[in-house]
Coordinates of C-alpha atoms and ligand atoms in Angstrom, one line a residue:
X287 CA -5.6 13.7 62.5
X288 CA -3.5 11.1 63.9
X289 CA -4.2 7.4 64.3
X290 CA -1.9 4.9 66.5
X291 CA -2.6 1.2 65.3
X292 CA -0.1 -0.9 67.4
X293 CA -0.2 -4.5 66.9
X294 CA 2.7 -7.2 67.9
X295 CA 4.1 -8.0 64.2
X296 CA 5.2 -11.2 63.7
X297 CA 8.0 -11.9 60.7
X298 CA 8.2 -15.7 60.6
X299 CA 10.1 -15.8 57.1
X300 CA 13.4 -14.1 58.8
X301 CA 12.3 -15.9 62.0
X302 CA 12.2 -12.7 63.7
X303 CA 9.2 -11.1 66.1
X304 CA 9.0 -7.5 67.6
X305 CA 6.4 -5.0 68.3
X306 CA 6.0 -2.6 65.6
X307 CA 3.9 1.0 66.1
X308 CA 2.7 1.7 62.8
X309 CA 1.6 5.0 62.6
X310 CA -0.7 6.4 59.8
X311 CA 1.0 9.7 61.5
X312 CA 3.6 9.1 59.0
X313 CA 1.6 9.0 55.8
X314 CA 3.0 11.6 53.9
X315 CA -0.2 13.2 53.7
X316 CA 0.4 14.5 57.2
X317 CA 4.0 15.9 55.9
X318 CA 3.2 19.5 55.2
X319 CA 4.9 21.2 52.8
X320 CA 6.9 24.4 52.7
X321 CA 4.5 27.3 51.3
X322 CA 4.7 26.8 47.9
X323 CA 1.3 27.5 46.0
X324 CA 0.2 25.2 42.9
X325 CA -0.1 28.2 41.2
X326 CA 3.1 29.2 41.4
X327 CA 4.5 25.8 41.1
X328 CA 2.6 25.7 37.5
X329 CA 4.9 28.2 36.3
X330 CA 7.2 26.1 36.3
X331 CA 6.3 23.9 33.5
X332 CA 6.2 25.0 29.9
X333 CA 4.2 22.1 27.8
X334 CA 2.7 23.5 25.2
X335 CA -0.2 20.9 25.2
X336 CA -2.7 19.4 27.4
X337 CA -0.5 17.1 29.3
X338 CA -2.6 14.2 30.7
X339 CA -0.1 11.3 30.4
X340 CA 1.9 11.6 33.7
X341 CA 1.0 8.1 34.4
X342 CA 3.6 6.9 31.5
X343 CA 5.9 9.9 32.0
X344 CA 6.3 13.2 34.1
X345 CA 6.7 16.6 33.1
X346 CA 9.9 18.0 34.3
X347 CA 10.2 21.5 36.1
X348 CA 11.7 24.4 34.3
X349 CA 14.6 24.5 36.4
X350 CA 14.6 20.6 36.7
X351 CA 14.8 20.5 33.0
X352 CA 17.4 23.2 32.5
X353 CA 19.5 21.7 35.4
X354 CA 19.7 18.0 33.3
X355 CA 20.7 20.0 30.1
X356 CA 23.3 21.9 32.0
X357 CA 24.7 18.9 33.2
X358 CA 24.7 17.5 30.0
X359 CA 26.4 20.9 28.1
X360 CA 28.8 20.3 30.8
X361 CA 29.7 17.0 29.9
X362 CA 29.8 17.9 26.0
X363 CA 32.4 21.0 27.1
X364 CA 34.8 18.8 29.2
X365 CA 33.5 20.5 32.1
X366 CA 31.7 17.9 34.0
X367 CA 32.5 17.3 37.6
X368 CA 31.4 13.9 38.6
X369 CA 32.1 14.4 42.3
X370 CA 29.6 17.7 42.3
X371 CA 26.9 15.7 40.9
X372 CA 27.3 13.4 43.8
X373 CA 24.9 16.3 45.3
X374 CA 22.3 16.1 43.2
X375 CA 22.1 12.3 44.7
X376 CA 22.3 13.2 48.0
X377 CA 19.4 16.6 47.4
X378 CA 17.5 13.6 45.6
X379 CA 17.7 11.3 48.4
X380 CA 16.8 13.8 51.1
X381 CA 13.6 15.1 48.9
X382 CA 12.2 12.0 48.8
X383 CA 12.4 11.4 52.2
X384 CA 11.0 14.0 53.3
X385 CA 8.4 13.4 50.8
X386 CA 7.5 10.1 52.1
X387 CA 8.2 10.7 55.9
X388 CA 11.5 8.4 56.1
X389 CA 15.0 9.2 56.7
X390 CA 17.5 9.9 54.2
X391 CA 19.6 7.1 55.9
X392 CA 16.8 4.1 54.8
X393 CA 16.6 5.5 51.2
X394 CA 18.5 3.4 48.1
X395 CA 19.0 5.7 44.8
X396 CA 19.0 3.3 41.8
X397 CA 18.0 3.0 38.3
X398 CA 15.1 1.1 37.8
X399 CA 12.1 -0.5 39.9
X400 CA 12.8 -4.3 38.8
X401 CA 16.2 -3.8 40.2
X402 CA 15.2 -3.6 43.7
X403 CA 12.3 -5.6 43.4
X404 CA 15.1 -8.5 42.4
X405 CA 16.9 -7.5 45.5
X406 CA 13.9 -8.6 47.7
X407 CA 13.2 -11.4 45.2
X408 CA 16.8 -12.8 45.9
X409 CA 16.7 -13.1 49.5
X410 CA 13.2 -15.3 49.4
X411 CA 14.3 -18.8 50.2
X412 CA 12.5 -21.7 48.2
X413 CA 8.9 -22.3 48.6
X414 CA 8.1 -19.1 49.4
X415 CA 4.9 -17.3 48.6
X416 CA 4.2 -14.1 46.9
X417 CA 1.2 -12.8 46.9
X418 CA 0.7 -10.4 44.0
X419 CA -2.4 -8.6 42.3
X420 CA -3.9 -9.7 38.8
X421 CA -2.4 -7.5 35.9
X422 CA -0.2 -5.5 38.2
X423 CA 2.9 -3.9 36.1
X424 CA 5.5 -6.4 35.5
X425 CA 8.5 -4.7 36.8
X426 CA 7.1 -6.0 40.4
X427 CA 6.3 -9.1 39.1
X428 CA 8.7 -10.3 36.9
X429 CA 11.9 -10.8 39.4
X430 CA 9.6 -13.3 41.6
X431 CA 8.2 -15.2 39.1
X432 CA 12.0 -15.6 37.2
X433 CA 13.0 -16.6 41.1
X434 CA 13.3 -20.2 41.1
X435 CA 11.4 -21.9 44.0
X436 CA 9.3 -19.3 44.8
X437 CA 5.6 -19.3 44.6
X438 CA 3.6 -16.7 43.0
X439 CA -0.2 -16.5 43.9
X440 CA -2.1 -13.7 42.0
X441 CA -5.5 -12.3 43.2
X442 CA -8.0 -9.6 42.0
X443 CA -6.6 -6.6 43.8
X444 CA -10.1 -5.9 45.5
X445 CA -9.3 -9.4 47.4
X446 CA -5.5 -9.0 47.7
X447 CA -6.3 -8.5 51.9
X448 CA -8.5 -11.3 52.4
X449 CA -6.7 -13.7 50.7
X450 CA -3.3 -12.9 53.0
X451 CA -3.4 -16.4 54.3
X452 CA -1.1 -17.8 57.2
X453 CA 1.5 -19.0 54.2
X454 CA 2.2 -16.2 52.3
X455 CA 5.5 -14.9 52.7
X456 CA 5.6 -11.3 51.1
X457 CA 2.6 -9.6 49.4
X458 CA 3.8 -7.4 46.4
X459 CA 1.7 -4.8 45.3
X460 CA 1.1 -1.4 43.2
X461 CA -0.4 1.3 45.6
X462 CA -1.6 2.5 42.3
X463 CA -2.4 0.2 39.4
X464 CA -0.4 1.5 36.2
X465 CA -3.6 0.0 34.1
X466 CA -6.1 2.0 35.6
X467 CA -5.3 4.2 38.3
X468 CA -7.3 2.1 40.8
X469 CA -6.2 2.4 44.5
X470 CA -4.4 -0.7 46.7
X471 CA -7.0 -1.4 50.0
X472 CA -3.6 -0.4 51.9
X473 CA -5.2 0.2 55.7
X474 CA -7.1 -3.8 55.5
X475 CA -3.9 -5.0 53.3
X476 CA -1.4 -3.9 56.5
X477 CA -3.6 -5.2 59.2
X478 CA -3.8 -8.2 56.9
X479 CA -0.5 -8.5 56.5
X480 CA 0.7 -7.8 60.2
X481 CA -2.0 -10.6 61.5
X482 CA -0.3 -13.1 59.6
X483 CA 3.3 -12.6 60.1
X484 CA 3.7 -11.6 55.7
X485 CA 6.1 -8.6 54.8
X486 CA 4.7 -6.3 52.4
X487 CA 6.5 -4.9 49.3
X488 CA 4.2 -1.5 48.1
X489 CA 5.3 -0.3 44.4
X490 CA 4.5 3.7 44.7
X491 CA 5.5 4.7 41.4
X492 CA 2.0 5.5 40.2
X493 CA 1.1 7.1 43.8
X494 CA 4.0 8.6 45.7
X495 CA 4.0 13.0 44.7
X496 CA 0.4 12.7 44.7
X497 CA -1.2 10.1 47.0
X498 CA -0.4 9.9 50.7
X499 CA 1.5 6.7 51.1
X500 CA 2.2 4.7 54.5
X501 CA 5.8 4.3 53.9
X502 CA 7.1 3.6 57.5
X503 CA 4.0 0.7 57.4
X504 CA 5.0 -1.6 54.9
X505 CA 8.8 -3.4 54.9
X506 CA 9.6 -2.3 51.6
X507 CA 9.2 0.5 49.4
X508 CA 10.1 1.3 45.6
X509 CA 9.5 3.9 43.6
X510 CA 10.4 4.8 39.4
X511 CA 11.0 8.5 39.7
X512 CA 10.1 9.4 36.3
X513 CA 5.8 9.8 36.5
X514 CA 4.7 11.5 39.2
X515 CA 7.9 12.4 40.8
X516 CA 8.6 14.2 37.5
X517 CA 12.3 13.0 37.2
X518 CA 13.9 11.8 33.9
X519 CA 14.0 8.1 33.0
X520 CA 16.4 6.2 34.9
X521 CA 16.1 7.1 39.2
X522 CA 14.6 5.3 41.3
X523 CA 14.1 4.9 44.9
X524 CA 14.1 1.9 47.5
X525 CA 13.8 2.3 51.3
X526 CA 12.5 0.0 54.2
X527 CA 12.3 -0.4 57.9
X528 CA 16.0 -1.8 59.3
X529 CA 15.2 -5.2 60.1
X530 CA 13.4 -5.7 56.8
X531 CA 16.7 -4.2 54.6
X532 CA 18.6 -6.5 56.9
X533 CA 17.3 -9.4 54.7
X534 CA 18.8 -8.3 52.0
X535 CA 22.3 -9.0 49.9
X536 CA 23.7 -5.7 48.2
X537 CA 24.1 -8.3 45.2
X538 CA 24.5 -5.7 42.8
X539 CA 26.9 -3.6 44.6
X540 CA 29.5 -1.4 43.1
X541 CA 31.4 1.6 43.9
X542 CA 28.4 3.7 44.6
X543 CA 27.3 1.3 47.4
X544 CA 30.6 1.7 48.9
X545 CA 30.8 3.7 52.5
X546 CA 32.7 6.5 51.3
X547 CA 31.8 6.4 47.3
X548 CA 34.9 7.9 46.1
X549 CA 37.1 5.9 48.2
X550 CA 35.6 2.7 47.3
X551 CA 36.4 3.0 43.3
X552 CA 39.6 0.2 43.8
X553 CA 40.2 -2.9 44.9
X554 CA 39.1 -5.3 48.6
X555 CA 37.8 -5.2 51.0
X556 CA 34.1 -4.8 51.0
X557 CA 33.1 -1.9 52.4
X558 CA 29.9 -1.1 52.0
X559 CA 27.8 1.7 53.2
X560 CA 25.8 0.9 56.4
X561 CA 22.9 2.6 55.5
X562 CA 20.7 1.5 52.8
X563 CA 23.7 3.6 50.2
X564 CA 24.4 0.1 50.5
X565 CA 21.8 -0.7 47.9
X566 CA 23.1 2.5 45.7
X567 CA 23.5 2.0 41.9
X568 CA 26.1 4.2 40.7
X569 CA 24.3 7.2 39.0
X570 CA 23.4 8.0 35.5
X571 CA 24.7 11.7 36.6
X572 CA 22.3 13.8 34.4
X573 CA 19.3 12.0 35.4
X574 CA 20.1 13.1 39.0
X575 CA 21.0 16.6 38.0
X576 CA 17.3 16.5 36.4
X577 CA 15.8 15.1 38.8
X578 CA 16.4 17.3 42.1
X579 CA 14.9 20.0 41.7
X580 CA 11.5 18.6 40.8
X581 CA 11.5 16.5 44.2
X582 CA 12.3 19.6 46.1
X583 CA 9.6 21.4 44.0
X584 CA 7.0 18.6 45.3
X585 CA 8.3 18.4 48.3
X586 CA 7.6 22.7 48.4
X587 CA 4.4 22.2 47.7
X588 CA 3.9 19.2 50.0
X589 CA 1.9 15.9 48.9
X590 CA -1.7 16.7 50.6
X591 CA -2.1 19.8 48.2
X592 CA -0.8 18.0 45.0
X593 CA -3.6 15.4 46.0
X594 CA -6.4 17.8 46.2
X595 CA -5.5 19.6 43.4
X596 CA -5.0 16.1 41.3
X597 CA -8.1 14.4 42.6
X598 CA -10.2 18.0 41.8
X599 CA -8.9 17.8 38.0
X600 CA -9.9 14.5 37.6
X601 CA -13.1 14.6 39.0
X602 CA -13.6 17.7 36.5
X603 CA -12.9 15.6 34.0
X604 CA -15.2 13.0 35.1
X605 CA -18.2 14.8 35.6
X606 CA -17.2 16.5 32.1
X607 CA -18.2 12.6 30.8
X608 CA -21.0 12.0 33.1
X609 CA -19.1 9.5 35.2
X610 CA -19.3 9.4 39.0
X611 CA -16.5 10.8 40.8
X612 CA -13.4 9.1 41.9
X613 CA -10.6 9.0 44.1
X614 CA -7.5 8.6 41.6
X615 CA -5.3 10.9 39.7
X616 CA -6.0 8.6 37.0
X617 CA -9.0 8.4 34.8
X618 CA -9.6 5.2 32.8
X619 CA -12.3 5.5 30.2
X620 CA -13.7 3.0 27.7
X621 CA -13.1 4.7 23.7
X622 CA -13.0 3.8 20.4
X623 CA -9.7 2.5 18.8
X624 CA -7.4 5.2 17.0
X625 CA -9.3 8.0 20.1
X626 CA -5.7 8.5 21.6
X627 CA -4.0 9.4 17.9
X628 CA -7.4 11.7 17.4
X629 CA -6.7 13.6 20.7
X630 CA -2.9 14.0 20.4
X631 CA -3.7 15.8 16.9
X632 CA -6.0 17.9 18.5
X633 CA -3.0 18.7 21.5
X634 CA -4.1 16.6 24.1
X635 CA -1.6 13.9 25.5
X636 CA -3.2 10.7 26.7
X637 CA -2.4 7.1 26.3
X638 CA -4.0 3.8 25.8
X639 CA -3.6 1.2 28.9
X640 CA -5.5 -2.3 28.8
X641 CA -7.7 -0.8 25.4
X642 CA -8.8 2.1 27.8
X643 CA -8.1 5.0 27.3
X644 CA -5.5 6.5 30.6
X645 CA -5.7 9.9 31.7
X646 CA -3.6 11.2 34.3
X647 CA -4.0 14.9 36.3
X648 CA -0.8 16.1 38.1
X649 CA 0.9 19.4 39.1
X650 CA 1.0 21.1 35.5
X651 CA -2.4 20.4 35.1
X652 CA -4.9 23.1 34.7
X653 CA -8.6 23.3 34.1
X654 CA -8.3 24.8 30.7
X655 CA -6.5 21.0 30.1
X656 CA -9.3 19.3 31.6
X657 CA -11.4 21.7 29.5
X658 CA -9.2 21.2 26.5
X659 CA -9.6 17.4 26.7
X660 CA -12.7 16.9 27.2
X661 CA -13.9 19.3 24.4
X662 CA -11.4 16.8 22.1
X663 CA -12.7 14.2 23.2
X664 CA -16.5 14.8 22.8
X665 CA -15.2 16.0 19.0
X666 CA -13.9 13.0 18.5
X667 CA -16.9 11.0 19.8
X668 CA -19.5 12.8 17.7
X669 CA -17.5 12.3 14.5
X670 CA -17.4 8.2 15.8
X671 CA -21.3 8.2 16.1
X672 CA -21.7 10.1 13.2
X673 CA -22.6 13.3 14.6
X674 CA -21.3 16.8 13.4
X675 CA -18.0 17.1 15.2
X676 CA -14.8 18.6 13.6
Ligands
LIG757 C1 3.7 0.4 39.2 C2 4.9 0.6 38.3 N1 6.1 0.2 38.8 C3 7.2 0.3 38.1 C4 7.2 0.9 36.8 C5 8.5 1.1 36.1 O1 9.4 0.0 36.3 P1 10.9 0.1 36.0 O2 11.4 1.2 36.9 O3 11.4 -1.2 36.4 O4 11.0 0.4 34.5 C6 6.0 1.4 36.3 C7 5.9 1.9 35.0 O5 4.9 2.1 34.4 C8 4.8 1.2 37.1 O6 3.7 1.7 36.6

C-alpha cells in the first residue's frame, strides 16, 4: 500500500512556508524487516515469568543483556575502551533509523525524553501555544508548562485534531498514551496540523518497535528507548525534518555534540556536529552497549510483524475477559485494589496506571503468558467475589 497526501505546509511560528510530501510510504510499517521470525527472536529472552509490563519497562535480549554486563565487567577490570563504545552509539543510531524510516544523519542519541522535549520547549517564543492531550505523561508536558510565556491548552485526546485551531503553535502529543495504551488520531491530527500552519511534536515511546509510526510526517520525534525498544534506562532518541531541527539551540551541548566527538573534548571554538549529533548527550556507555543489539533485533524482525504479533496477544487476552477487541499493545482493565501484588505472586508482571490495571504484550510474549495471566487473574477475581479460587 502506498498513499501520497501532498499538501502546501505552512510554518508560520519560524515564518517559513514550503511544500511538504508527506508520505504514509514512510510509516515504518511499510519498512520490512530482515527475515527474522518471532519465534526465533523469543529465544532470545529468558524471563522466567509472564512478562506483561513492557509499557513501564522492556525486556532486554539475551545478547543485549550480556553485551551491557560485558561492558560493565570491562569497566570493573580496567579494560574499558570508551572510544569502542562510541559504536554501540552509532549501531544504535542506525537501528533506529531504520526502524522508523529516517536517516541516521536526523537522529539525536540522548538520555532522557524531557530533555529534548526542553529543546523544543526552549526555542518557543512567548505566547506561544501548545496544544497537548489531557493526562498525557509528563515528561512531554512538563518542559512547556515550566517555559515561561508559553501557553499550554490541554484537550481530551479524542479531540486533540479538531481543536488544532489557527493559533496553536506546536501540538505535543503521545502516539501511545502511557495510562492506557490508547492510540493518537495521527492521520486527522497531521492534516489538522498541516491546514493550520502548527508543528507537531509525536512522543513514540509507548508506540515505536511495535506500532507503525509516521515519523517523516510530524516535525519532531522523541523516543525513551527503554519499553518497547527493549533498551536499558537511560537512551533516548530525537530526530526531525531539517527545517524543523533548524529551530533549535543545541543548549545542552557538550563534547558528544561536537563534529568529530573525540576532537571536541578541549577548549573554543564551537564546533558542533552538523547533523542532528548536534543534539547528542554524551553517553552513559553501558546503556548503549545494552541497548544495540535489541534495536538491531527489532529492526530483524521488522515493525509490521512485532505489531501483529503484539495486537494478536492482546486481543487473546481480551477475549480471555470477555472484552471486545482492540487495537493496542496495551490492555487497560478495571480491578480490584492489591490485583497487581496478587498476580505478581502468582508470576505474572503487570502494573497499575490511573487505578487500572496496565497490561502490555511485546516480542517475549507468548500465549502460554496470555494464558498464564488470565488464569491468575480470574483466581484472583473469584477469591474477590467470594468464589472458590486459590
Ligand atoms: C509517553 C512517554 N514518554 C516519555 C516517557 C519517559 O520519559 P523520560 O525519558 O523523560 O523519563 C514515558 C515513560 O513512561 C512515556 O510513557
Amino acid at each position: 500500500m502506498q498513499v501520497e497526501h501532498a499538501r502546501k505546509v505552512s510554518t508560520p511560528l519560524m515564518g517559513h512556508q514550503e511544500d511538504r510530501t508527506l508520505s504514509y510510504a514512510c510509516w515504518s510499517s511499510m519498512i520490512g524487516g530482515m527475515g527474522i521470525s518471532i519465534r526465533e527472536a523469543q529465544r532470545q529472552f529468558g524471563a522466567g515469568v509472564a512478562f506483561l509490563n513492557t509499557a513501564t519497562y522492556g525486556l532486554p535480549p539475551l545478547a543485549a543483556h550480556e553485551a551491557m554486563l560485558a561492558a560493565e565487567r570491562d569497566r570493573a577490570a580496567g579494560l574499558m575502551v570508551p572510544t569502542e563504545l562510541d559504536e554501540a552509539v552509532a549501531r544504535s543510531r542506525a537501528a533506529f533509523a531504520r526502524l522508523l524510516g529516517v536517516p541516521a544523519a536526523r537522529v539525536a542519541c540522548g538520555p532522557q525524553a524531557s530533555y529534548f522535549v526542553g529543546l523544543v520547549a526552549a526555542s518557543l517564543p512567548r505566547g506561544a501555544v501548545v496544544l497537548v492531550a489531557d493526562g498525557d505523561f509528563t515528561s512531554l508536558l512538563f518542559p512547556f508548562a515550566a517555559r515561561r510565556g508559553v501557553v499550554v491548552r490541554s484537550v481530551p485526546l479524542e479531540r486533540i485534531a479538531e481543536a488544532v485551531r489557527a493559533d496553536v503553535d506546536v501540538v505535543a502529543v503521545s502516539a501511545v498514551q502511557s495510562s492506557d495504551g490508547r492510540i493518537a488520531p495521527l492521520e486527522e491530527l497531521i492534516a489538522a496540523a498541516r491546514g493550520h500552519g502548527a508543528r507537531i511534536l509525536l512522543d513514540v515511546t509507548q508506540a515505536a518497535g511495535w506500532l507503525p509510526v509516521p515519523a517523516a510526517a510530524v516535525d519532531w520525534l522523541v523516543c525513551s528507548g527503554y519499553k518497547w525498544l527493549m533498551g536499558p534506562r537511560g537512551t533516548c532518541f530525537f530526530t526531525g525534518t531539517e527545517e524543523a531541527l533548524a529551530g533549535l539551540s543545541a543548549l545542552a551541548a557538550g563534547w558528544y555534540a561536537g563534529e568529530d566527538v573525540w576532537d571536541s573534548i578541549y577548549g573554543l571554538p564551537l564546533r558542533l556536529a552538523a547533523d542532528a549529533r548536534r543534539f547528542d548527550i554524551s553517553p552513559a556507555w553501558q546503556c548503549w552497549a545494552g541497548h544495540a543489539p535489541a534495536l538491531e533485533l527489532l529492526a530483524g524482525v521488522g515493525v509490521a510483524a512485532v505489531h501483529d504479533h503484539d495486537v494478536a496477544l492482546a486481543r487473546r487476552f481480551q477475549a480471555g475477559l470477555g472484552l471486545p477487541p482492540g487495537d493496542s499493545a496495551i490492555v487497560s482493565v478495571p480491578v480490584p485494589d492489591g490485583t497487581a501484588d496478587a498476580l505478581r505472586r502468582d508470576g505474572v508482571i503487570a502494573s497499575v496506571r490511573a487505578g487500572r490495571l496496565r497490561c502490555s504484550f511485546h516480542l517475549s510474549t507468548t500465549e502460554d503468558d496470555v494464558d498464564r495471566a488470565l488464569a491468575a487473574l480470574s483466581a484472583h477475581l473469584a477469591v474477590g467475589s467470594g468464589g472458590s479460587g486459590r
